[in-house]
XYZ file of C-alpha atoms in Angstrom:
747
model
C 0.000 0.000 0.000
C 1.280 3.411 -0.863
C 1.734 5.112 2.497
C 1.723 8.793 1.474
C 0.739 10.721 -1.631
C 2.828 13.510 -3.117
C 0.238 16.185 -2.398
C -1.855 16.822 0.716
C -4.903 19.030 0.501
C -5.063 21.876 3.011
C -8.826 22.187 3.377
C -9.582 18.764 4.972
C -12.036 18.354 7.862
C -10.876 16.894 11.229
C -11.189 13.123 11.726
C -12.483 11.649 14.964
C -10.616 8.690 16.541
C -10.980 6.426 19.566
C -9.046 3.606 21.311
C -11.017 0.879 23.052
C -8.627 -0.072 25.813
C -10.341 -3.391 26.584
C -9.953 -4.951 23.113
C -7.020 -2.732 22.092
C -8.792 -1.567 18.872
C -8.525 1.759 17.055
C -11.363 3.519 15.233
C -10.926 6.477 12.816
C -13.478 8.720 11.114
C -13.811 8.800 7.319
C -11.777 12.035 7.036
C -8.641 10.175 8.211
C -8.387 8.452 4.810
C -8.439 11.888 3.120
C -5.233 12.922 4.900
C -3.338 10.201 3.018
C -5.700 9.832 0.017
C -6.255 6.150 0.739
C -9.446 4.078 0.639
C -11.675 3.526 3.674
C -10.610 -0.134 3.738
C -6.992 0.887 4.311
C -7.783 2.932 7.454
C -5.941 1.253 10.409
C -7.872 -0.523 13.168
C -4.886 -1.587 15.336
C -1.608 -0.049 16.441
C 0.243 -2.479 14.150
C -1.694 -1.221 11.122
C -1.126 2.376 12.244
C 2.619 1.808 11.771
C 2.054 1.970 8.010
C 0.977 5.623 8.376
C 3.515 6.845 10.956
C 7.285 6.783 10.958
C 8.802 4.671 13.722
C 9.668 7.634 15.909
C 6.254 9.195 15.434
C 4.506 5.868 16.162
C 6.452 5.469 19.420
C 5.495 8.995 20.438
C 1.829 8.311 19.662
C 1.838 4.999 21.567
C 3.635 6.437 24.582
C 1.246 9.372 24.945
C -1.969 7.436 24.334
C -1.172 4.220 26.230
C 0.506 5.868 29.184
C -2.454 7.957 30.365
C -2.722 8.159 34.198
C -5.146 5.770 35.815
C -6.996 8.335 37.881
C -9.923 10.558 36.992
C -8.022 13.787 37.563
C -6.179 13.260 34.253
C -6.829 16.111 31.847
C -6.920 16.399 28.109
C -3.781 15.773 26.037
C -2.575 16.808 22.623
C 0.531 16.206 20.504
C 1.762 16.630 16.962
C 3.159 14.172 14.395
C 5.162 15.153 11.310
C 4.919 13.399 7.943
C 6.685 13.644 4.607
C 5.093 13.354 1.186
C 6.367 10.670 -1.199
C 8.692 13.082 -2.979
C 10.218 13.945 0.460
C 10.213 17.620 -0.475
C 7.034 18.533 1.314
C 6.144 18.003 4.944
C 2.864 18.295 6.776
C 1.806 17.898 10.386
C -1.157 16.260 12.097
C -2.401 17.632 15.427
C -3.876 14.943 17.718
C -6.187 15.823 20.634
C -7.837 13.389 23.051
C -9.128 12.689 26.516
C -10.358 9.762 28.637
C -14.123 9.609 28.153
C -14.956 6.315 29.940
C -13.580 4.656 33.088
C -13.775 1.111 34.364
C -12.878 0.426 37.987
C -10.721 3.568 38.131
C -8.884 2.766 34.903
C -9.338 4.224 31.413
C -11.788 2.207 29.292
C -12.170 4.472 26.238
C -9.939 7.282 24.963
C -11.295 9.513 22.164
C -10.476 12.708 20.360
C -9.870 14.223 16.957
C -6.980 14.630 14.555
C -6.689 17.435 12.062
C -4.112 18.652 9.600
C -2.148 21.675 10.794
C -2.513 24.445 8.211
C 0.639 25.508 6.412
C 1.424 29.150 5.770
C -0.764 30.558 2.970
C 1.045 31.990 -0.010
C -0.735 35.281 0.157
C -0.277 35.759 3.928
C 2.385 38.129 5.234
C 5.864 36.739 5.939
C 7.518 36.970 9.375
C 9.725 39.785 8.087
C 6.731 41.578 6.679
C 4.801 41.048 9.906
C 7.646 42.697 11.801
C 7.517 45.652 9.405
C 3.749 45.807 9.774
C 4.067 45.722 13.559
C 6.501 48.634 13.462
C 4.195 50.600 11.161
C 1.222 50.042 13.433
C 3.264 50.986 16.484
C 4.017 54.295 14.772
C 0.603 55.076 13.335
C -2.064 53.480 15.549
C -3.946 56.310 17.312
C -4.160 54.208 20.493
C -1.343 53.882 23.022
C 0.617 50.589 22.827
C 3.115 49.703 25.559
C 5.410 46.878 26.691
C 6.671 46.553 30.300
C 9.047 44.270 32.190
C 8.167 42.359 35.356
C 8.791 45.477 37.480
C 6.305 47.430 35.340
C 9.104 49.477 33.767
C 8.473 50.581 30.193
C 10.600 48.720 27.637
C 8.822 50.014 24.495
C 5.965 52.375 23.612
C 4.567 53.719 20.345
C 4.440 57.341 19.139
C 0.872 57.852 20.337
C 1.854 56.724 23.837
C 4.905 59.027 23.845
C 2.736 61.991 22.850
C 0.257 61.151 25.607
C 3.076 61.030 28.208
C 4.523 64.336 26.973
C 7.682 62.789 25.484
C 9.357 63.758 22.224
C 10.842 60.304 21.673
C 9.334 56.944 22.744
C 12.812 55.887 23.907
C 12.600 58.479 26.712
C 10.110 56.202 28.504
C 12.561 53.270 28.770
C 13.101 52.250 32.379
C 10.372 54.540 33.753
C 7.094 53.495 35.371
C 3.569 54.889 35.619
C 4.612 56.625 38.851
C 6.774 58.958 36.705
C 3.771 60.149 34.653
C 0.526 59.592 36.608
C -0.717 60.282 40.121
C 0.009 57.709 42.792
C -3.522 56.290 42.911
C -3.671 55.433 39.205
C -0.056 54.223 39.083
C -0.614 51.938 42.106
C -3.769 50.424 40.583
C -2.007 49.906 37.244
C 0.828 48.080 39.004
C -1.627 45.835 40.882
C -3.396 44.971 37.618
C -0.117 44.087 35.914
C 1.000 41.899 38.823
C -2.312 40.026 38.625
C -2.010 39.579 34.829
C 1.519 38.148 35.201
C 0.451 35.913 38.094
C -2.763 34.522 36.536
C -1.609 34.803 32.896
C -5.134 36.040 32.164
C -5.721 39.289 30.249
C -7.597 42.341 31.509
C -9.866 43.441 28.670
C -11.191 46.977 28.082
C -10.967 48.184 31.683
C -12.229 51.775 31.978
C -10.093 53.779 34.385
C -9.393 57.368 35.362
C -5.876 58.549 34.599
C -4.682 61.363 36.844
C -1.493 63.228 35.876
C 1.214 64.067 38.397
C 2.110 67.203 36.391
C -1.123 69.103 36.954
C -2.786 68.170 33.674
C -6.494 67.399 33.546
C -7.480 63.823 34.366
C -8.510 61.627 31.460
C -10.558 58.451 31.075
C -9.127 55.468 29.215
C -10.105 51.944 28.173
C -7.160 49.594 28.733
C -6.398 46.012 27.717
C -3.393 44.270 29.349
C -1.955 40.839 28.522
C 1.000 38.714 29.716
C 4.259 39.114 27.759
C 6.209 35.878 27.194
C 9.922 35.418 26.585
C 11.628 32.973 24.245
C 11.570 30.284 26.928
C 7.809 30.555 27.300
C 7.936 32.238 30.733
C 6.163 35.478 31.586
C 8.637 38.354 31.344
C 6.247 41.277 31.687
C 3.039 42.712 30.236
C 1.912 44.537 27.132
C -1.308 46.239 26.159
C -3.265 48.932 24.405
C -4.986 52.019 25.850
C -7.631 54.109 24.146
C -8.647 57.608 25.287
C -12.408 57.538 25.977
C -12.617 60.880 27.815
C -14.957 62.504 25.297
C -17.178 59.461 25.224
C -17.246 59.278 29.033
C -18.172 62.953 29.406
C -20.735 62.766 26.625
C -22.374 59.793 28.310
C -22.599 61.722 31.582
C -24.113 64.787 29.886
C -26.662 62.712 27.966
C -27.417 60.216 30.721
C -30.935 61.485 31.429
C -31.848 61.978 27.766
C -30.439 58.564 26.831
C -32.224 56.499 29.489
C -33.898 54.348 26.879
C -30.889 54.303 24.567
C -28.740 52.727 27.288
C -30.692 49.521 26.723
C -29.208 49.063 23.296
C -25.980 47.132 22.990
C -23.162 48.723 21.019
C -21.155 45.565 20.829
C -20.187 43.459 17.863
C -23.271 41.926 16.185
C -23.996 38.355 17.214
C -26.836 36.592 18.986
C -28.938 39.475 20.337
C -31.592 38.723 22.920
C -34.019 40.050 25.523
C -33.852 38.086 28.798
C -36.507 38.231 31.552
C -36.996 36.666 35.002
C -40.447 37.049 36.589
C -41.358 37.282 40.268
C -41.822 33.503 40.436
C -38.172 33.007 39.451
C -38.964 31.705 35.958
C -36.394 32.743 33.321
C -37.104 32.999 29.594
C -36.019 34.791 26.421
C -39.021 36.501 24.741
C -36.836 37.704 21.868
C -33.799 36.030 20.324
C -32.177 36.763 16.982
C -31.680 33.975 14.473
C -28.055 33.564 15.619
C -29.298 31.488 18.554
C -29.755 28.579 16.162
C -26.077 28.629 15.207
C -24.714 29.178 18.713
C -27.011 26.825 20.664
C -28.770 24.703 18.003
C -32.168 25.819 19.321
C -34.833 27.933 17.657
C -36.053 31.271 19.126
C -39.420 29.618 19.892
C -37.760 26.986 22.079
C -36.523 29.600 24.567
C -39.493 31.995 24.548
C -41.007 30.467 27.679
C -38.056 28.658 29.281
C -34.257 29.098 29.258
C -33.487 25.469 30.103
C -32.833 24.564 26.445
C -29.805 26.877 26.550
C -28.631 25.900 30.030
C -28.625 22.224 29.019
C -26.124 22.987 26.258
C -23.686 24.789 28.573
C -20.671 22.595 29.365
C -21.257 20.728 32.678
C -18.033 22.165 34.133
C -19.184 25.723 33.342
C -22.907 25.396 34.101
C -22.939 26.380 37.791
C -20.673 29.383 37.225
C -22.806 30.398 34.228
C -26.045 30.357 36.269
C -24.402 32.050 39.268
C -23.032 34.893 37.145
C -26.514 35.606 35.740
C -28.123 35.569 39.192
C -25.459 37.892 40.594
C -25.929 40.345 37.737
C -29.738 40.363 38.095
C -29.689 40.688 41.886
C -27.195 43.555 41.877
C -28.304 45.092 38.554
C -24.657 45.017 37.461
C -23.240 44.526 33.988
C -23.090 40.840 33.014
C -19.948 39.743 31.178
C -19.097 36.064 31.005
C -17.232 33.504 28.907
C -18.253 29.853 28.872
C -18.302 26.677 26.790
C -21.219 24.870 25.143
C -21.480 21.291 23.911
C -23.349 20.930 20.617
C -24.250 17.841 18.628
C -23.265 19.310 15.258
C -20.271 21.457 16.090
C -18.813 19.799 19.168
C -17.441 22.272 21.757
C -17.663 26.047 21.388
C -16.540 29.011 23.434
C -19.036 31.874 23.791
C -18.791 35.362 25.267
C -21.846 37.159 26.632
C -22.608 40.706 27.698
C -25.874 42.212 29.021
C -27.189 45.170 31.012
C -29.980 44.261 33.493
C -32.739 46.486 34.824
C -35.728 46.128 37.152
C -39.235 46.822 35.780
C -42.051 48.373 37.823
C -43.821 45.019 38.202
C -40.668 43.462 39.712
C -39.612 41.622 36.558
C -35.861 41.573 35.898
C -34.917 42.283 32.285
C -31.598 42.227 30.445
C -30.672 43.386 26.948
C -27.564 41.621 25.649
C -25.715 39.592 23.087
C -23.650 36.413 22.797
C -20.928 35.769 20.262
C -18.856 32.764 19.246
C -15.221 33.129 20.355
C -14.161 29.538 19.631
C -11.856 30.536 16.797
C -10.278 33.215 18.954
C -9.576 30.649 21.674
C -8.093 28.149 19.218
C -5.926 30.752 17.496
C -4.499 31.817 20.852
C -3.178 28.257 21.311
C -2.054 27.516 17.749
C -0.119 30.414 16.245
C 3.492 31.284 17.096
C 4.323 33.549 20.028
C 5.218 36.546 17.860
C 2.122 36.111 15.699
C -0.003 35.604 18.794
C 1.109 38.814 20.466
C 0.795 40.815 17.257
C -2.622 39.336 16.502
C -3.816 40.161 20.011
C -2.818 43.795 19.598
C -4.641 43.897 16.259
C -7.706 41.851 17.189
C -8.403 43.456 20.552
C -8.410 46.873 18.918
C -11.954 47.827 17.801
C -10.454 49.580 14.764
C -10.414 48.076 11.274
C -6.808 47.351 10.224
C -5.885 46.019 6.789
C -3.210 46.137 4.072
C -3.891 46.311 0.329
C -1.462 46.001 -2.578
C -1.126 48.155 -5.684
C -4.036 46.321 -7.345
C -6.355 46.846 -4.381
C -6.119 43.223 -3.160
C -6.170 42.507 0.575
C -2.819 41.246 1.897
C -3.921 41.325 5.536
C -7.154 42.087 7.418
C -7.835 41.988 11.130
C -10.876 40.416 12.770
C -12.770 43.697 13.057
C -12.419 44.182 9.308
C -13.583 40.641 8.588
C -16.520 41.019 10.982
C -17.453 44.334 9.397
C -17.703 42.691 5.967
C -19.152 39.455 7.372
C -16.363 37.233 6.036
C -13.696 35.002 7.584
C -10.299 36.675 7.492
C -8.749 34.075 5.186
C -11.508 34.549 2.617
C -10.662 38.247 2.361
C -7.011 37.678 1.464
C -6.405 38.215 -2.243
C -9.819 39.808 -2.860
C -10.696 43.383 -3.845
C -13.341 45.617 -2.278
C -15.776 44.925 -5.107
C -15.406 41.167 -4.406
C -16.531 41.446 -0.766
C -19.709 43.460 -1.342
C -18.460 47.077 -1.416
C -20.370 49.212 -3.925
C -18.559 50.119 -7.123
C -18.663 53.825 -6.227
C -17.125 53.227 -2.799
C -14.570 50.765 -4.179
C -13.347 53.321 -6.750
C -13.179 55.992 -4.048
C -11.022 53.759 -1.794
C -8.834 52.733 -4.746
C -8.122 56.347 -5.740
C -7.237 57.229 -2.126
C -4.809 54.273 -1.927
C -3.218 55.207 -5.264
C -2.714 58.786 -4.060
C -0.987 57.525 -0.890
C 1.332 55.340 -2.986
C 2.048 58.050 -5.593
C 2.836 60.746 -3.015
C 4.451 58.310 -0.557
C 2.819 60.105 2.353
C 0.075 59.312 4.817
C -3.512 60.438 4.289
C -6.063 61.311 6.975
C -9.783 61.030 6.171
C -11.705 62.601 9.096
C -15.162 61.248 8.221
C -16.622 58.591 5.933
C -20.258 57.438 6.119
C -21.387 53.886 5.350
C -25.052 52.845 5.110
C -25.581 49.197 6.049
C -28.181 46.992 4.294
C -30.529 47.379 7.296
C -30.408 51.184 6.918
C -28.109 51.921 9.874
C -25.440 54.573 9.397
C -21.831 54.031 10.437
C -19.162 56.726 10.551
C -15.449 55.992 10.290
C -12.212 57.945 10.541
C -9.346 56.611 8.434
C -5.551 56.918 8.382
C -3.752 55.505 5.328
C 0.022 54.947 5.482
C 2.509 53.837 2.768
C 3.626 50.232 3.353
C 6.241 48.139 1.535
C 5.372 44.535 0.625
C 8.779 42.988 1.305
C 7.906 39.719 -0.456
C 7.151 41.361 -3.794
C 9.105 44.574 -3.290
C 6.024 46.509 -4.397
C 4.345 49.324 -2.470
C 1.132 48.762 -0.527
C -1.130 50.755 1.817
C -1.807 50.153 5.516
C -5.238 51.471 6.527
C -6.390 52.045 10.097
C -10.136 52.735 10.309
C -11.735 53.893 13.574
C -15.480 53.721 14.234
C -16.659 57.192 15.294
C -20.380 56.396 15.043
C -20.955 56.876 18.767
C -19.250 60.261 18.683
C -21.426 61.350 15.745
C -24.536 60.082 17.497
C -23.573 62.002 20.644
C -23.131 65.158 18.571
C -26.544 64.635 16.985
C -28.137 64.006 20.393
C -26.603 67.195 21.791
C -27.751 69.166 18.748
C -31.280 67.727 19.050
C -31.364 68.574 22.759
C -30.428 72.181 21.986
C -33.126 72.331 19.280
C -35.717 71.038 21.750
C -34.665 73.612 24.352
C -34.820 76.374 21.736
C -38.275 75.295 20.621
C -39.519 75.178 24.222
C -38.148 78.678 24.867
C -39.849 79.887 21.705
C -43.163 78.374 22.820
C -42.765 79.873 26.309
C -42.034 83.299 24.874
C -44.993 83.053 22.499
C -47.256 81.965 25.356
C -46.164 84.941 27.438
C -47.044 87.274 24.575
C -50.470 85.635 24.233
C -51.168 86.173 27.924
C -50.002 89.779 27.852
C -51.710 90.758 24.595
C -55.034 88.897 24.964
C -55.641 89.744 28.615
C -54.766 93.381 27.925
C -57.586 93.537 25.349
C -60.079 91.909 27.748
C -59.001 94.144 30.618
C -59.206 97.277 28.435
C -62.690 96.342 27.262
C -63.923 95.727 30.833
C -62.286 98.950 32.041
C -63.988 100.971 29.296
C -67.401 99.394 30.038
C -67.003 100.242 33.735
C -66.097 103.843 32.846
C -69.160 104.134 30.595
C -71.299 102.635 33.359
C -70.105 105.253 35.861
C -70.868 108.071 33.416
C -74.276 106.721 32.308
C -77.382 108.036 34.114
C -80.017 106.082 32.250
C -80.964 102.883 34.085
C -81.780 101.186 30.767
C -78.347 102.034 29.324
C -76.686 100.854 32.535
C -78.448 97.520 32.289
C -77.271 97.153 28.672
C -73.718 98.041 29.727
C -73.936 95.445 32.521
C -74.991 92.895 29.921
C -71.957 93.761 27.797
C -69.788 93.672 30.929
C -71.096 90.202 31.781
C -70.342 89.016 28.243
C -66.815 90.502 28.371
C -66.214 88.842 31.737
C -67.429 85.511 30.334
C -65.056 85.795 27.360
C -62.190 86.674 29.708
C -62.857 83.515 31.712
C -62.911 81.456 28.516
C -59.549 82.912 27.429
C -58.054 82.168 30.847
C -59.412 78.611 30.674
C -57.843 78.150 27.225
C -54.505 79.462 28.481
C -54.663 77.161 31.519
C -55.318 74.242 29.192
C -52.208 75.158 27.193
C -50.193 75.121 30.421
C -51.641 71.768 31.502
C -50.748 70.199 28.172
C -47.194 71.652 28.280
C -47.550 73.657 25.112
C -47.980 70.573 22.912
C -49.746 72.057 19.907
C -50.790 68.622 18.636
C -52.776 68.046 21.861
C -54.332 71.564 21.914
C -56.557 71.046 18.878
C -60.339 71.296 19.038
C -63.067 71.277 16.411
C -63.979 74.993 16.036
C -66.750 76.638 14.033
C -65.184 79.665 12.340
C -68.392 81.737 12.240
C -69.004 81.166 15.965
C -65.424 82.142 16.770
C -65.747 85.390 14.783
C -69.010 86.194 16.610
C -67.299 85.572 19.958
C -64.503 88.036 19.061
C -67.033 90.649 17.928
C -68.712 90.349 21.338
C -65.325 90.996 23.004
C -64.934 94.133 20.844
C -68.555 95.261 21.323
C -67.563 98.535 22.970
C -65.138 99.526 20.196
C -67.603 98.433 17.486
C -70.452 100.519 18.948
C -68.250 103.496 19.792
C -66.834 103.717 16.259
C -69.966 102.620 14.342
C -68.068 99.795 12.616
C -69.849 98.064 9.720
C -69.118 94.380 8.933
C -69.535 92.473 5.681
C -69.179 88.718 6.228
C -69.121 85.773 3.846
C -68.348 82.872 6.168
C -70.154 79.530 5.640
C -72.117 78.571 8.725
C -70.826 74.993 8.608
C -67.149 75.834 8.040
C -65.186 74.154 10.856
C -61.550 73.200 11.420
C -59.317 71.588 14.012
C -57.287 74.386 15.606
C -55.866 75.664 18.855
C -58.770 77.709 20.361
C -56.498 80.256 22.059
C -54.490 80.754 18.853
C -57.542 81.203 16.584
C -59.190 83.699 18.941
C -55.912 85.610 19.315
C -55.392 85.760 15.506
C -58.917 87.088 14.757
C -58.890 89.419 17.774
C -55.582 91.006 16.735
C -56.655 91.574 13.133
C -60.148 92.950 13.960
C -58.920 95.194 16.800
C -56.145 96.547 14.518
C -58.720 97.258 11.775
C -60.724 99.340 14.275
C -57.700 100.937 15.955
C -56.150 102.108 12.668
C -59.412 103.272 11.020
C -59.414 106.241 8.648
C -60.569 109.453 10.388
C -62.527 110.676 7.328
C -64.840 107.693 6.781
C -66.825 105.138 8.733
C -64.906 101.909 9.404
C -65.878 98.940 7.246
C -64.450 95.450 7.778
C -64.924 92.575 5.313
C -64.475 88.974 6.480
C -64.380 86.188 3.891
C -63.629 82.493 4.517
C -63.696 79.357 2.391
C -62.346 75.803 2.159
C -60.341 74.614 -0.821
C -58.304 71.399 -1.304
C -58.681 70.511 2.405
C -57.285 73.923 3.347
C -59.145 76.740 5.145
C -58.547 80.319 3.951
C -59.492 83.553 5.758
C -59.339 87.132 4.424
C -59.903 90.219 6.623
C -60.012 93.593 4.798
C -60.537 97.129 6.098
C -60.790 100.650 4.663
C -58.438 102.133 7.238
C -55.150 104.012 7.136
C -53.251 101.312 5.239
C -49.516 100.568 5.427
C -46.663 101.645 3.169
C -45.435 98.171 2.162
C -42.362 99.490 0.290
C -41.235 101.258 3.445
C -42.385 98.872 6.177
C -43.069 95.562 4.402
C -39.946 93.775 5.620
C -40.624 94.858 9.228
C -44.375 94.365 9.304
C -44.319 91.203 11.416
C -41.325 92.125 13.557
C -41.581 92.520 17.309
C -42.137 95.987 18.768
C -42.534 97.593 15.323
C -45.234 100.295 14.990
C -46.098 102.279 11.887
C -48.757 104.935 12.711
C -47.394 106.722 15.780
C -50.133 105.356 18.074
C -49.018 105.801 21.707
C -51.001 102.736 22.784
C -49.421 100.444 20.167
C -47.071 97.790 21.538
C -45.807 96.374 18.233
C -46.289 92.722 19.160
C -49.768 91.886 17.854
C -48.774 91.001 14.279
C -45.621 89.278 15.519
C -47.731 87.005 17.744
C -50.280 86.446 14.988
C -47.664 85.349 12.439
C -45.972 82.959 14.913
C -49.284 81.412 15.891
C -50.341 80.854 12.269
C -46.993 79.364 11.240
C -46.769 77.139 14.312
C -50.056 75.565 13.174
C -48.639 74.953 9.686
C -50.272 77.961 8.014
C -49.149 81.213 6.400
C -50.094 84.911 6.290
C -49.634 87.585 3.590
C -50.585 91.280 3.368
C -51.794 93.646 0.618
C -52.031 97.298 1.631
C -52.263 100.761 0.055
C -51.645 103.825 2.242
C -54.868 105.777 2.751
C -57.104 103.057 1.222
C -56.907 100.047 3.514
C -55.327 96.667 4.220
C -56.136 93.002 3.417
C -54.699 90.112 5.435
C -54.731 86.777 3.544
C -54.421 83.770 5.834
C -54.108 80.052 5.185
C -55.143 78.581 8.525
C -54.173 74.965 7.723
């Protein structure tokens, strides 16, 4: 039998294997034959037959590891690697074996099982080690976030340009040998040291910790989000820490300023898209997920309907070793209303074991129900990559992948040479699938792709970096994303051709904060405008009512005829009634907080005009005013009562006030409905207005045009604002000495 073929495919699936200790038999999955391109009949079933697939040294290593497992149940998982040569002995490939004891018999192993997969070889279009080093140096120089490396005593051994600028240094080398105590206040420096000691001791990273950075040189304190990881030496031992810090001061302050306005927005997760859900626990202690995105099927192999009334379907899939901690973390978060962040494993029938990361913000409803808005995402690949890649690649990849920015390199033809996880997630593709493709191949519109290509070509032609402050992207679901981009010349050392390194930062939250602030200011401005307008209504309308009542009382005191006094008392009663109605309308406006949409009532226009004429009875009788009216009796409209009365009162009282001294006042009132709009025209034969001279100031505040000592100059200003606030308009035709016509579209 031919043991090995000359070529080995790189895209093979893992093969499952098991060793039955009792009968000393081996079992391999069908994929094992694909590794060596042999038939299923040639797959080994004993260790003797396995010798035909492994070299003697490799077979001994396999046998020693598998057969020498400890005979106690505390034994953990094991893994090892075997190396093979193709038939032409010019190519080599490796198989990675993983296994664990899955059954015991009287304290001894009865069945050992696991999987074997082919270790991927370096892809042709991936970056070389030399190129990765160059890329690392470029990113150290141009990443906007602070990157640092420290020894075991927390002394700086390397920082990037951004970090040097933050610390007030001209050269990053000036930080060598110094500690945080040289740059920050004692409290922050002490906490940073404690964190780094814990990272080195536990060899577990601290991810995105928000902390306040106080300066020891009198500078303002800043807020930062910091990630710290253990730094390993060539011998595999921890030799220090390294990490990345992002300034989140503006975001922190913006969140504080908008906290009250964003009470509902705080429920929305801003994390990477994944399995989004709404979790609830009622007063009886029952937990369920009323809403789950379709990603739950991929992560847990359950449908959204299966968890609508009970969460047990998910809990059952959590790894037994992680289940208690998983449940406890949820209970602790709900009881304390604290942020829930947790990583755990799940066991699935289709996809074996997966690592998941969850994040949620709980709250307590008025009925006592606990609710959490959150997401879960698959981090299995991230966990596996951490174990598989070389130490240099691992540390570099961590710096790149933990950064929320999009980082990628493209060649002269616009093909991707490298893309970080954020970039791949943004385009919804695995990283490896992006390599070698152009923007147009991964779903970018042709217009955008040409725009990016021209920018890259300009960077290469000028051999200088380019900064793009803002770039908007509209996602298929209609959401808008904003990015800030830095493009830097980069040399592809493998080909010797120029390329472009792009660093893209998501500034969507900053833009949204700016929009929220702008909207808040607009709302405040509108409320002030309404308040000011309301004050003018009170002042102007009540002044007319008060003047009318005052004049009636004066006439009553002067009148001797009992019959005339009774008529004046009748007018006084009517004026008092109208005053009460106006006050009631104004009180209703206050109660409804100036919400015009809630102030509307069905009003009959003819009845409203009659009501205003009753208010002006004294002026009408005293000046012998004649009215001509063409207003349909059934013409009604939905309008703010206080506004409509104020509009008609202002225009009629002005027509009387500015009457012509040489002729009797005549006022014409016409109204009609056309195309679902109501129109009103009020004409008089009074003094008129010089429109060429005063037309642009006619509706301004405190503008008067006839030298009347009693004129305040706010009536027409109020009228215009009231009409326009209801969605209408007003225009004027006037000839000095002949009269004026006001043309109004009420709605």
